[in-house]
Amino acid sequence: MTGYHPRLLLVEDDEPLAEALQDALEDNGYGVRWAHDGGEALAMLAAAPFDMIISDVQMAPMDGYALLRALGGRSGVPPVLMMTAWGTVQEAVVALQGGAVDYLVKPFSADLLLQKVAHYAQPRPSDDGEPVAESAAMVTTLDLARRVAGTDASVMLTGESGVGKEVLARYVHQHGKRAQGPFVAVNCAAIPESLLEATLFGHEKGAFTGATQASPGKFEQAQGGTLLLDEVTEMAAGLQAKLLRVLQERELERVGGRRSIRLDLRVIATSNRDLQEAVGNGRLREDLFYRLNVFPIHIPPLRERRADIPVLAQRFLRRQGPLLGISTLPRLSQAAQDALLAWRWPGNVRELENCLQRAVIMANGGEITVTHLGITASSPEPGPVTDDGTGSALEDARLQSERGLIAQALAQSAGSRTLAAQRLGISPRTLRHKLQRFREAGLDLI
């Protein structure tokens, strides 16, 4: 299977069976996430899109029929294939009446399952604006974003530069009740202090030299929608006091004006700084911090969500075609994919996108190799070179990095490989293979 890989949600409480089904589907190119019951499946559906749901009937605490009923009133629900061990006509009728597109009677062959999936799993249109959430860390982050989206609570997004704070802010806006309203972003770090006040709050004619006509500010432009205050901790202290009053009173006066303007909008703020430290050193007013930090969401750096890298890479490769005027995009070699997974990405998602843009240009329509990526010369954390010459520094770095992540996941999961695989965003089968590779490389986990 090439190009887009349909995403499947497998809902099954029988762990050995779920593992076998996941292996069969992943071996045929499908991306598979596993939920233990209907409730867990609903949480995953809220955090990320899927092309098809494959669900068992008998599960606890939420069975397959309850899952169908919960999905019944939703829009954009993917097709649901039910699995039942009973095999009666009545069971099939109940499943189909509940909204399932088809059903399978256990036991069934892998070939029959693959036939059904190939028929019903129609890929959804690609949405490059949606955050990627293959890793457990980003699934959790997106779940938080989805939960707060339906409210008007102020949201504070934190994370390193380049992690995608504005992307997540747009996600919150698009999934909230103000989605039909405007989304207005203002970079508080990019606008000079002397201009930022008028930019935010607007000004009246004659308010200052050059103000030849009245102009609404970003707050007014965002009426009925969402205002993003990007890098709010870079705002001058005096202006922070004015911002605090506007947020408290939900009204403003334009610069040079006397008329109060009522506001009806949601505010999302972002910062790449440690907020407690920013408050402590006076960079951020404490009262403004509490006003903005009603619902904090921290976006993990790319090095802590490595399962997202392959999906992000394919998205960026698809995006480069129209941007660069290239009709046939190159594909990543296996070595290049391994290099992407091994790199620590100090610039996060933005660095990954820039890296792949360069690679597409350098490859000139051919296969993208490690050389085209340009990230091996000064790796932030190079691995040791093997003495026997059979390995490479890059491979060792990748093994050491994966070993640390897997050891941490196993420790957090009390040694359960299934739970550790879920934390890492990979299948139990993939985790078994990686553990075997560590043993063969003499890197047993402690």
mmCIF file of C-alpha atoms in Angstrom, residues 42-204:
data_model
loop_
_atom_site.group_PDB
_atom_site.id
_atom_site.type_symbol
_atom_site.label_atom_id
_atom_site.label_comp_id
_atom_site.label_asym_id
_atom_site.label_seq_id
_atom_site.Cartn_x
_atom_site.Cartn_y
_atom_site.Cartn_z
ATOM 1 C CA LEU A 42 -14.887 7.569 22.022
ATOM 2 C CA ALA A 43 -11.968 9.338 23.696
ATOM 3 C CA MET A 44 -9.659 8.404 20.824
ATOM 4 C CA LEU A 45 -12.238 9.541 18.254
ATOM 5 C CA ALA A 46 -12.467 12.877 20.033
ATOM 6 C CA ALA A 47 -8.702 13.328 19.807
ATOM 7 C CA ALA A 48 -7.975 12.220 16.232
ATOM 8 C CA PRO A 49 -9.754 11.314 12.968
ATOM 9 C CA PHE A 50 -10.092 7.720 11.749
ATOM 10 C CA ASP A 51 -11.146 6.233 8.421
ATOM 11 C CA MET A 52 -12.870 3.149 9.862
ATOM 12 C CA ILE A 53 -13.871 1.556 13.173
ATOM 13 C CA ILE A 54 -13.649 -2.200 13.738
ATOM 14 C CA SER A 55 -15.456 -3.061 16.961
ATOM 15 C CA ASP A 56 -16.314 -6.138 18.959
ATOM 16 C CA VAL A 57 -19.867 -6.459 20.316
ATOM 17 C CA GLN A 58 -19.309 -7.979 23.772
ATOM 18 C CA MET A 59 -17.107 -5.655 25.863
ATOM 19 C CA ALA A 60 -17.199 -4.042 29.268
ATOM 20 C CA PRO A 61 -17.942 -1.525 30.570
ATOM 21 C CA MET A 62 -19.131 -0.090 27.224
ATOM 22 C CA ASP A 63 -20.034 -2.665 24.566
ATOM 23 C CA GLY A 64 -20.210 -2.323 20.806
ATOM 24 C CA TYR A 65 -23.921 -1.545 20.667
ATOM 25 C CA ALA A 66 -23.513 1.268 23.203
ATOM 26 C CA LEU A 67 -20.657 2.604 21.081
ATOM 27 C CA LEU A 68 -22.911 2.594 17.996
ATOM 28 C CA ARG A 69 -25.609 4.471 19.898
ATOM 29 C CA ALA A 70 -23.078 7.041 21.105
ATOM 30 C CA LEU A 71 -21.891 7.590 17.539
ATOM 31 C CA GLY A 72 -25.404 7.798 16.125
ATOM 32 C CA GLY A 73 -25.920 11.514 16.668
ATOM 33 C CA ARG A 74 -22.494 12.617 15.467
ATOM 34 C CA SER A 75 -21.462 13.968 12.099
ATOM 35 C CA GLY A 76 -18.499 12.686 10.147
ATOM 36 C CA VAL A 77 -18.514 9.263 11.819
ATOM 37 C CA PRO A 78 -16.368 6.734 9.896
ATOM 38 C CA PRO A 79 -17.873 3.388 8.814
ATOM 39 C CA VAL A 80 -18.181 0.818 11.619
ATOM 40 C CA LEU A 81 -17.540 -2.905 11.071
ATOM 41 C CA MET A 82 -18.846 -5.052 13.919
ATOM 42 C CA MET A 83 -17.373 -8.373 15.082
ATOM 43 C CA THR A 84 -19.634 -10.842 16.879
ATOM 44 C CA ALA A 85 -19.115 -14.330 18.255
ATOM 45 C CA TRP A 86 -22.810 -15.154 18.123
ATOM 46 C CA GLY A 87 -23.460 -15.139 14.409
ATOM 47 C CA THR A 88 -27.216 -15.019 14.565
ATOM 48 C CA VAL A 89 -29.404 -13.094 12.149
ATOM 49 C CA GLN A 90 -30.763 -11.083 15.069
ATOM 50 C CA GLU A 91 -27.286 -9.940 16.100
ATOM 51 C CA ALA A 92 -26.520 -8.853 12.544
ATOM 52 C CA VAL A 93 -29.800 -6.946 12.240
ATOM 53 C CA VAL A 94 -29.195 -5.106 15.528
ATOM 54 C CA ALA A 95 -25.701 -4.119 14.419
ATOM 55 C CA LEU A 96 -26.813 -2.900 11.009
ATOM 56 C CA GLN A 97 -29.823 -1.039 12.407
ATOM 57 C CA GLY A 98 -27.505 0.611 14.902
ATOM 58 C CA GLY A 99 -25.438 2.125 12.104
ATOM 59 C CA ALA A 100 -22.812 -0.512 11.321
ATOM 60 C CA VAL A 101 -21.969 -0.951 7.630
ATOM 61 C CA ASP A 102 -21.244 -4.686 7.962
ATOM 62 C CA TYR A 103 -20.355 -7.420 10.437
ATOM 63 C CA LEU A 104 -18.018 -10.393 10.803
ATOM 64 C CA VAL A 105 -18.759 -13.616 12.688
ATOM 65 C CA LYS A 106 -15.926 -14.953 14.844
ATOM 66 C CA PRO A 107 -13.805 -16.821 14.044
ATOM 67 C CA PHE A 108 -13.014 -15.245 10.672
ATOM 68 C CA SER A 109 -9.988 -15.314 8.413
ATOM 69 C CA ALA A 110 -7.534 -12.453 8.065
ATOM 70 C CA ASP A 111 -8.250 -12.380 4.328
ATOM 71 C CA LEU A 112 -11.958 -11.784 4.948
ATOM 72 C CA LEU A 113 -11.174 -8.976 7.387
ATOM 73 C CA LEU A 114 -8.816 -7.348 4.888
ATOM 74 C CA GLN A 115 -11.466 -7.583 2.153
ATOM 75 C CA LYS A 116 -13.996 -5.798 4.345
ATOM 76 C CA VAL A 117 -11.520 -3.118 5.389
ATOM 77 C CA ALA A 118 -10.380 -2.505 1.805
ATOM 78 C CA HIS A 119 -14.012 -2.035 0.789
ATOM 79 C CA TYR A 120 -15.111 0.315 3.569
ATOM 80 C CA ALA A 121 -11.999 2.204 4.688
ATOM 81 C CA GLN A 122 -12.233 5.216 2.415
ATOM 82 C CA PRO A 123 -9.484 7.719 3.228
ATOM 83 C CA ARG A 124 -10.701 11.046 4.482
ATOM 84 C CA PRO A 125 -9.557 14.168 2.686
ATOM 85 C CA SER A 126 -6.196 15.289 3.986
ATOM 86 C CA ASP A 127 -6.385 18.228 6.366
ATOM 87 C CA ASP A 128 -2.942 19.693 6.812
ATOM 88 C CA GLY A 129 -4.323 22.095 9.387
ATOM 89 C CA GLU A 130 -5.165 19.352 11.881
ATOM 90 C CA PRO A 131 -2.492 18.510 14.461
ATOM 91 C CA VAL A 132 -0.898 15.077 14.065
ATOM 92 C CA ALA A 133 -1.508 12.781 17.043
ATOM 93 C CA GLU A 134 -0.008 9.337 16.546
ATOM 94 C CA SER A 135 1.984 9.459 19.785
ATOM 95 C CA ALA A 136 0.407 8.941 23.200
ATOM 96 C CA ALA A 137 1.670 12.368 24.283
ATOM 97 C CA MET A 138 -0.139 14.175 21.466
ATOM 98 C CA VAL A 139 -3.291 12.074 21.800
ATOM 99 C CA THR A 140 -3.504 13.316 25.388
ATOM 100 C CA THR A 141 -2.767 16.900 24.316
ATOM 101 C CA LEU A 142 -5.455 16.843 21.640
ATOM 102 C CA ASP A 143 -7.941 15.343 24.064
ATOM 103 C CA LEU A 144 -7.393 18.311 26.394
ATOM 104 C CA ALA A 145 -7.774 20.727 23.474
ATOM 105 C CA ARG A 146 -11.016 19.075 22.405
ATOM 106 C CA ARG A 147 -12.399 19.204 25.956
ATOM 107 C CA VAL A 148 -11.821 22.940 26.360
ATOM 108 C CA ALA A 149 -12.835 23.844 22.793
ATOM 109 C CA GLY A 150 -16.552 23.791 23.562
ATOM 110 C CA THR A 151 -16.188 26.358 26.337
ATOM 111 C CA ASP A 152 -15.199 30.031 26.394
ATOM 112 C CA ALA A 153 -12.405 29.477 28.918
ATOM 113 C CA SER A 154 -9.120 31.247 28.236
ATOM 114 C CA VAL A 155 -6.422 28.819 27.133
ATOM 115 C CA MET A 156 -2.673 29.115 27.665
ATOM 116 C CA LEU A 157 -0.560 27.051 25.273
ATOM 117 C CA THR A 158 3.061 26.523 26.240
ATOM 118 C CA GLY A 159 5.908 24.673 24.595
ATOM 119 C CA GLU A 160 9.229 25.137 22.879
ATOM 120 C CA SER A 161 9.542 27.249 19.766
ATOM 121 C CA GLY A 162 8.288 25.386 16.719
ATOM 122 C CA VAL A 163 6.075 22.785 18.441
ATOM 123 C CA GLY A 164 2.914 24.055 16.722
ATOM 124 C CA LYS A 165 1.209 26.298 19.264
ATOM 125 C CA GLU A 166 -0.692 28.259 16.631
ATOM 126 C CA VAL A 167 -1.775 25.026 14.932
ATOM 127 C CA LEU A 168 -3.266 23.809 18.211
ATOM 128 C CA ALA A 169 -4.865 27.211 18.835
ATOM 129 C CA ARG A 170 -6.619 26.972 15.465
ATOM 130 C CA TYR A 171 -7.706 23.425 16.378
ATOM 131 C CA VAL A 172 -9.346 24.720 19.576
ATOM 132 C CA HIS A 173 -11.078 27.468 17.593
ATOM 133 C CA GLN A 174 -12.297 25.157 14.820
ATOM 134 C CA HIS A 175 -13.759 22.655 17.278
ATOM 135 C CA GLY A 176 -15.524 25.230 19.436
ATOM 136 C CA LYS A 177 -18.841 27.047 19.250
ATOM 137 C CA ARG A 178 -17.087 30.081 17.729
ATOM 138 C CA ALA A 179 -15.760 28.124 14.752
ATOM 139 C CA GLN A 180 -17.816 30.212 12.307
ATOM 140 C CA GLY A 181 -16.309 33.400 13.700
ATOM 141 C CA PRO A 182 -12.912 34.879 12.811
ATOM 142 C CA PHE A 183 -9.582 33.574 14.061
ATOM 143 C CA VAL A 184 -7.218 36.523 14.539
ATOM 144 C CA ALA A 185 -3.580 36.039 15.546
ATOM 145 C CA VAL A 186 -1.197 38.720 16.725
ATOM 146 C CA ASN A 187 2.490 38.101 17.482
ATOM 147 C CA CYS A 188 3.246 40.172 20.568
ATOM 148 C CA ALA A 189 6.990 39.689 20.079
ATOM 149 C CA ALA A 190 7.077 40.906 16.474
ATOM 150 C CA ILE A 191 5.316 44.271 16.889
ATOM 151 C CA PRO A 192 7.157 47.230 18.460
ATOM 152 C CA GLU A 193 5.854 48.310 21.864
ATOM 153 C CA SER A 194 4.884 51.722 20.493
ATOM 154 C CA LEU A 195 2.547 50.111 17.936
ATOM 155 C CA LEU A 196 1.264 47.088 19.834
ATOM 156 C CA GLU A 197 -1.334 48.973 21.894
ATOM 157 C CA ALA A 198 -3.019 50.452 18.818
ATOM 158 C CA THR A 199 -2.686 47.109 17.037
ATOM 159 C CA LEU A 200 -4.549 45.325 19.823
ATOM 160 C CA PHE A 201 -7.111 47.916 20.866
ATOM 161 C CA GLY A 202 -7.480 50.058 17.739
ATOM 162 C CA HIS A 203 -7.339 53.853 17.534
ATOM 163 C CA GLU A 204 -9.476 56.845 16.672
#
